[in-house]
Short mmCIF file of C-alpha atoms in Angstrom, two decimals:
data_model
loop_
_atom_site.label_atom_id
_atom_site.label_comp_id
_atom_site.label_asym_id
_atom_site.label_seq_id
_atom_site.Cartn_x
_atom_site.Cartn_y
_atom_site.Cartn_z
CA UNK A 1 11.73 -38.13 28.04
CA UNK A 2 10.87 -37.72 24.38
CA UNK A 3 9.25 -34.51 23.29
CA UNK A 4 6.31 -34.55 20.96
CA UNK A 5 6.93 -32.81 17.65
CA UNK A 6 4.50 -30.37 16.14
CA UNK A 7 1.69 -32.19 14.41
CA UNK A 8 1.96 -31.86 10.64
CA UNK A 9 -1.14 -30.37 9.05
CA UNK A 10 -2.87 -32.69 6.62
CA UNK A 11 -3.22 -31.37 3.08
CA UNK A 12 -6.83 -31.75 1.85
CA UNK A 13 -7.59 -34.78 -0.34
CA UNK A 14 -8.75 -32.66 -3.28
CA UNK A 15 -5.42 -30.79 -3.32
CA UNK A 16 -3.41 -34.02 -3.25
CA UNK A 17 -5.58 -35.56 -5.95
CA UNK A 18 -5.27 -32.62 -8.35
CA UNK A 19 -1.51 -32.35 -7.91
CA UNK A 20 -1.13 -36.07 -8.46
CA UNK A 21 -3.07 -35.71 -11.72
CA UNK A 22 -1.03 -32.68 -12.80
CA UNK A 23 2.44 -32.28 -11.20
CA UNK A 24 2.70 -28.76 -12.70
CA UNK A 25 0.17 -27.62 -10.08
CA UNK A 26 2.02 -26.10 -7.11
CA UNK A 27 0.39 -26.02 -3.67
CA UNK A 28 -0.01 -22.72 -1.81
CA UNK A 29 -1.62 -22.01 1.55
CA UNK A 30 -3.67 -18.83 1.71
CA UNK A 31 -3.66 -16.33 4.56
CA UNK A 32 -7.05 -17.56 5.81
CA UNK A 33 -5.74 -21.11 6.13
CA UNK A 34 -7.28 -22.47 2.92
CA UNK A 35 -5.37 -24.05 0.06
CA UNK A 36 -4.99 -23.19 -3.61
CA UNK A 37 -3.13 -24.66 -6.57
CA UNK A 38 -1.24 -22.67 -9.18
CA UNK A 39 -0.40 -24.01 -12.63
CA UNK A 40 3.30 -23.20 -13.14
CA UNK A 41 3.46 -24.77 -16.62
CA UNK A 42 1.61 -21.92 -18.30
CA UNK A 43 3.79 -19.13 -19.72
CA UNK A 44 3.17 -15.68 -18.27
CA UNK A 45 2.58 -12.86 -20.75
CA UNK A 46 3.66 -9.25 -20.24
CA UNK A 47 1.61 -6.65 -22.15
CA UNK A 48 2.38 -3.05 -23.08
CA UNK A 49 0.02 -1.89 -20.31
CA UNK A 50 2.51 -3.31 -17.79
CA UNK A 51 5.18 -0.79 -18.83
CA UNK A 52 4.15 1.58 -16.02
CA UNK A 53 3.16 1.00 -12.41
CA UNK A 54 -0.45 2.09 -12.39
CA UNK A 55 -3.93 1.18 -11.29
CA UNK A 56 -7.09 2.12 -13.14
CA UNK A 57 -10.75 2.19 -12.16
CA UNK A 58 -11.50 0.37 -15.40
CA UNK A 59 -10.72 -3.24 -14.48
CA UNK A 60 -9.72 -4.42 -17.96
CA UNK A 61 -7.07 -1.69 -18.21
CA UNK A 62 -5.82 -2.22 -14.66
CA UNK A 63 -2.47 -4.01 -15.09
CA UNK A 64 -1.47 -4.13 -11.42
CA UNK A 65 -2.93 -5.02 -8.08
CA UNK A 66 -1.51 -2.77 -5.36
CA UNK A 67 -1.26 -5.29 -2.55
CA UNK A 68 -1.34 -4.56 1.16
CA UNK A 69 0.64 -7.06 3.20
CA UNK A 70 2.70 -7.24 6.40
CA UNK A 71 5.07 -9.90 5.08
CA UNK A 72 8.59 -8.77 6.00
CA UNK A 73 10.32 -10.89 3.37
CA UNK A 74 8.90 -8.88 0.45
CA UNK A 75 11.78 -6.52 -0.48
CA UNK A 76 9.72 -3.82 -2.19
CA UNK A 77 6.19 -2.44 -1.81
CA UNK A 78 4.13 -5.09 -3.57
CA UNK A 79 2.79 -3.80 -6.86
CA UNK A 80 1.63 -7.15 -8.20
CA UNK A 81 1.41 -7.59 -11.99
CA UNK A 82 -1.83 -9.12 -13.30
CA UNK A 83 -0.37 -11.27 -16.07
CA UNK A 84 -2.14 -13.40 -18.68
CA UNK A 85 -1.22 -17.01 -17.97
CA UNK A 86 -1.68 -16.73 -14.21
CA UNK A 87 -3.92 -19.70 -13.45
CA UNK A 88 -5.14 -21.01 -10.07
CA UNK A 89 -7.61 -23.51 -8.64
CA UNK A 90 -9.43 -23.10 -5.33
CA UNK A 91 -12.39 -24.47 -3.42
CA UNK A 92 -15.42 -22.80 -1.81
CA UNK A 93 -17.69 -25.08 0.13
CA UNK A 94 -18.37 -27.98 -2.21
CA UNK A 95 -17.50 -26.05 -5.37
CA UNK A 96 -14.18 -26.12 -7.24
CA UNK A 97 -13.14 -22.92 -8.98
CA UNK A 98 -10.64 -22.39 -11.81
CA UNK A 99 -9.52 -18.81 -12.40
CA UNK A 100 -7.31 -17.64 -15.25
CA UNK A 101 -6.12 -14.23 -16.43
CA UNK A 102 -6.18 -13.92 -20.22
CA UNK A 103 -5.70 -11.08 -22.72
CA UNK A 104 -7.83 -9.70 -25.52
CA UNK A 105 -5.57 -9.10 -28.53
CA UNK A 106 -2.74 -8.25 -26.10
CA UNK A 107 -4.51 -4.96 -25.33
CA UNK A 108 -6.41 -5.54 -22.10
CA UNK A 109 -7.11 -8.23 -19.54
CA UNK A 110 -9.88 -10.81 -19.48
CA UNK A 111 -10.75 -12.77 -16.34
CA UNK A 112 -12.03 -16.26 -17.03
CA UNK A 113 -13.55 -18.42 -14.31
CA UNK A 114 -15.21 -21.84 -14.23
CA UNK A 115 -17.16 -23.56 -11.45
CA UNK A 116 -17.08 -27.36 -11.14
CA UNK A 117 -19.09 -29.73 -8.99
CA UNK A 118 -16.40 -32.39 -8.60
CA UNK A 119 -12.65 -32.40 -7.94
CA UNK A 120 -12.04 -34.34 -11.15
CA UNK A 121 -12.99 -31.06 -12.92
CA UNK A 122 -15.41 -32.81 -15.26
CA UNK A 123 -18.82 -31.51 -14.16
CA UNK A 124 -18.90 -27.86 -15.23
CA UNK A 125 -21.68 -25.85 -13.58
CA UNK A 126 -21.03 -22.33 -14.85
CA UNK A 127 -18.36 -20.21 -16.49
CA UNK A 128 -17.80 -16.61 -17.59
CA UNK A 129 -15.07 -14.50 -19.20
CA UNK A 130 -15.20 -10.73 -18.71
CA UNK A 131 -13.18 -7.75 -17.51
CA UNK A 132 -14.44 -7.36 -13.94
CA UNK A 133 -11.53 -8.87 -11.95
CA UNK A 134 -13.66 -11.92 -11.02
CA UNK A 135 -16.30 -9.83 -9.25
CA UNK A 136 -19.03 -11.73 -11.14
CA UNK A 137 -17.64 -15.01 -9.78
CA UNK A 138 -17.83 -13.70 -6.21
CA UNK A 139 -21.45 -12.71 -6.78
CA UNK A 140 -22.25 -16.08 -8.35
CA UNK A 141 -20.87 -18.14 -5.46
CA UNK A 142 -22.74 -16.05 -2.85
CA UNK A 143 -20.76 -17.60 -0.03
CA UNK A 144 -21.39 -16.23 3.46
CA UNK A 145 -18.58 -13.99 4.59
CA UNK A 146 -16.13 -11.92 2.58
CA UNK A 147 -14.40 -13.50 -0.42
CA UNK A 148 -11.05 -11.89 -1.21
CA UNK A 149 -10.21 -12.15 -4.91
CA UNK A 150 -6.52 -11.23 -4.31
CA UNK A 151 -6.27 -14.05 -1.74
CA UNK A 152 -7.92 -16.50 -4.14
CA UNK A 153 -5.37 -15.54 -6.83
CA UNK A 154 -2.45 -15.72 -4.40
CA UNK A 155 -1.58 -12.07 -4.97
CA UNK A 156 -0.45 -11.67 -1.36
CA UNK A 157 1.89 -14.66 -1.40
CA UNK A 158 5.57 -13.53 -1.43
CA UNK A 159 6.77 -16.25 -3.83
CA UNK A 160 3.95 -15.61 -6.32
CA UNK A 161 4.55 -11.85 -6.13
CA UNK A 162 8.26 -12.40 -6.80
CA UNK A 163 7.52 -14.69 -9.75
CA UNK A 164 5.11 -12.22 -11.39
CA UNK A 165 7.40 -9.23 -10.78
CA UNK A 166 10.41 -11.10 -12.15
CA UNK A 167 8.56 -11.81 -15.38
CA UNK A 168 7.72 -8.13 -15.85
CA UNK A 169 11.24 -7.11 -14.88
CA UNK A 170 12.64 -9.31 -17.66
CA UNK A 171 10.77 -7.12 -20.17
CA UNK A 172 10.81 -3.77 -18.36
CA UNK A 173 14.00 -3.72 -16.23
CA UNK A 174 14.17 -1.68 -13.03
CA UNK A 175 10.42 -1.10 -12.98
CA UNK A 176 10.29 -2.28 -9.38
CA UNK A 177 13.22 -0.26 -8.06
CA UNK A 178 12.62 1.81 -4.92
CA UNK A 179 12.63 5.20 -6.67
CA UNK A 180 9.99 4.21 -9.22
CA UNK A 181 7.76 2.63 -6.57
CA UNK A 182 8.09 5.55 -4.15
CA UNK A 183 7.25 7.97 -6.97
CA UNK A 184 4.16 6.01 -7.98
CA UNK A 185 3.02 5.69 -4.37
CA UNK A 186 3.35 9.47 -3.95
CA UNK A 187 1.36 10.08 -7.16
CA UNK A 188 -1.42 7.75 -5.99
CA UNK A 189 -1.50 9.34 -2.54
CA UNK A 190 -1.55 12.84 -4.04
CA UNK A 191 -4.29 11.90 -6.52
CA UNK A 192 -6.50 10.52 -3.75
CA UNK A 193 -5.88 13.55 -1.53
CA UNK A 194 -6.64 16.07 -4.30
CA UNK A 195 -9.84 14.24 -5.30
CA UNK A 196 -11.06 14.49 -1.70
CA UNK A 197 -10.06 18.15 -1.50
CA UNK A 198 -11.84 18.88 -4.78
CA UNK A 199 -15.02 17.20 -3.59
CA UNK A 200 -14.98 19.13 -0.29
CA UNK A 201 -14.30 22.40 -2.14
CA UNK A 202 -17.31 21.91 -4.43
CA UNK A 203 -19.52 20.97 -1.47
CA UNK A 204 -18.43 24.11 0.34
CA UNK A 205 -19.02 26.23 -2.75
CA UNK A 206 -22.48 24.75 -3.34
CA UNK A 207 -23.58 26.06 0.06
CA UNK A 208 -23.06 29.64 -1.17
CA UNK A 209 -26.06 30.91 -3.11
CA UNK A 210 -24.50 34.00 -4.71
CA UNK A 211 -22.18 33.22 -7.65
CA UNK A 212 -19.51 33.76 -8.74
CA UNK A 213 -17.71 31.91 -5.96
CA UNK A 214 -14.08 32.96 -5.75
CA UNK A 215 -11.34 31.38 -3.63
CA UNK A 216 -7.86 32.92 -3.82
CA UNK A 217 -8.74 34.53 -7.13
CA UNK A 218 -10.06 31.31 -8.74
CA UNK A 219 -13.71 30.83 -9.62
CA UNK A 220 -15.10 27.57 -8.27
CA UNK A 221 -17.55 25.98 -10.67
CA UNK A 222 -18.32 22.78 -12.51
CA UNK A 223 -16.68 21.03 -14.32
CA UNK A 224 -13.47 22.51 -12.94
CA UNK A 225 -10.28 23.19 -14.88
CA UNK A 226 -9.38 21.37 -18.09
CA UNK A 227 -5.68 20.59 -17.87
CA UNK A 228 -3.43 18.51 -20.10
CA UNK A 229 -1.49 15.64 -18.45
CA UNK A 230 1.67 17.78 -18.66
CA UNK A 231 -0.05 20.74 -16.96
CA UNK A 232 -1.48 18.45 -14.27
CA UNK A 233 1.99 17.04 -13.64
CA UNK A 234 3.48 20.54 -13.39
CA UNK A 235 0.76 21.57 -10.94
CA UNK A 236 1.37 18.45 -8.84
CA UNK A 237 5.12 19.11 -8.71
CA UNK A 238 4.55 22.74 -7.70
CA UNK A 239 2.03 21.69 -5.04
CA UNK A 240 4.46 19.14 -3.57
CA UNK A 241 7.30 21.71 -3.59
CA UNK A 242 5.13 24.25 -1.73
CA UNK A 243 3.93 21.57 0.69
CA UNK A 244 7.51 20.49 1.37
CA UNK A 245 8.56 24.13 1.91
CA UNK A 246 5.62 24.64 4.29
CA UNK A 247 6.50 21.47 6.22
CA UNK A 248 10.12 22.60 6.44
CA UNK A 249 9.08 26.04 7.71
CA UNK A 250 6.78 24.46 10.28
CA UNK A 251 9.65 22.28 11.53
CA UNK A 252 12.00 25.29 11.74
CA UNK A 253 9.40 27.24 13.74
CA UNK A 254 8.97 24.29 16.10
CA UNK A 255 12.74 23.99 16.56
CA UNK A 256 13.01 27.76 17.16
CA UNK A 257 10.33 27.57 19.85
CA UNK A 258 12.08 24.62 21.47
CA UNK A 259 15.43 26.42 21.38
CA UNK A 260 13.83 29.56 22.81
CA UNK A 261 12.42 27.61 25.75
CA UNK A 262 15.80 25.95 26.27
CA UNK A 263 17.59 29.33 26.30
CA UNK A 264 15.06 30.73 28.77
CA UNK A 265 15.54 27.77 31.08
CA UNK A 266 19.31 27.99 30.67
CA UNK A 267 19.33 31.71 31.54
CA UNK A 268 17.17 31.02 34.60
CA UNK A 269 19.52 28.24 35.67
CA UNK A 270 22.58 30.46 35.13
CA UNK A 271 20.99 33.21 37.19
CA UNK A 272 20.31 30.73 39.98
CA UNK A 273 23.89 29.47 39.88
CA UNK A 274 25.24 33.05 39.82
CA UNK A 275 23.08 34.04 42.78
CA UNK A 276 24.23 30.97 44.71
CA UNK A 277 27.85 31.77 43.90
CA UNK A 278 27.46 35.37 45.13
CA UNK A 279 25.83 34.11 48.34
CA UNK A 280 28.64 31.62 48.97
CA UNK A 281 31.26 34.30 48.40
CA UNK A 282 29.50 36.65 50.82
CA UNK A 283 29.33 33.94 53.53
CA UNK A 284 32.99 33.05 53.01
CA UNK A 285 34.04 36.70 53.24
CA UNK A 286 31.97 37.23 56.37
CA UNK A 287 33.49 34.19 58.06
CA UNK A 288 36.98 35.27 57.17
CA UNK A 289 36.40 38.74 58.58
CA UNK A 290 35.08 37.39 61.89
CA UNK A 291 37.59 34.51 62.03
CA UNK A 292 34.71 32.11 62.52
CA UNK A 293 35.45 28.65 61.23
CA UNK A 294 32.58 26.76 59.69
CA UNK A 295 32.02 23.38 58.25
CA UNK A 296 29.75 24.76 55.59
CA UNK A 297 32.48 24.52 52.93
#
């Protein structure tokens, strides 16, 4: 009896048409099941802002997208470079969208997007070029449901991530090694944690109506402390060292408590065994003295 093979999914007509017109367009399937095309003929450009793994609240100076993905075949935490020359085409409803990352005098990033009415890409409806990571495009389309810009750009696809990282690595070697990534992840986590702590501290201080407000010898007031980047780094290192020491002490205390309970239980068990041994010896001695044989032993 012949078994039926898995039915092959049909690639949409617009995808096949565009690739037929331009073989440099490579087909990718997005996480939500949709399709996109990426132009692999365009050279990718690495800027000086890509020299360090960083994210910035100012979109145009934000050289990386810190992706979140569960793909097991990505070897390192996916810091995805946003490189000029990255160019994709997607579809939303009946609209065709072209998105391209460009640069302004090789200093910061520009996000250019164009909306077309037809798959021949001849009837342009609207276009913009700005530094908002395509947020304006998402607002323009106004499609029901959430539109993920990273998904549209393919920034969660393992092969695209590898391609973009490889290009950066050819200019800045070892940028994506484990030590550098772990360090940057720790800095980002620490920055977020300290910002939350600072906000809570100021909220707590604002509830007190009698200044000056002093915590551990430090006056709490706006706008806070003015520290140089070097001083901030030194403070962060000292904070992490103290935190690590505190965590280590907490673990030692926990182990000591566990060991103490174990010793107590062991002593109790030894006492029980000793008492049983004394009882057995007493019974044996008694039996021997009375010449009574027993099957107890």
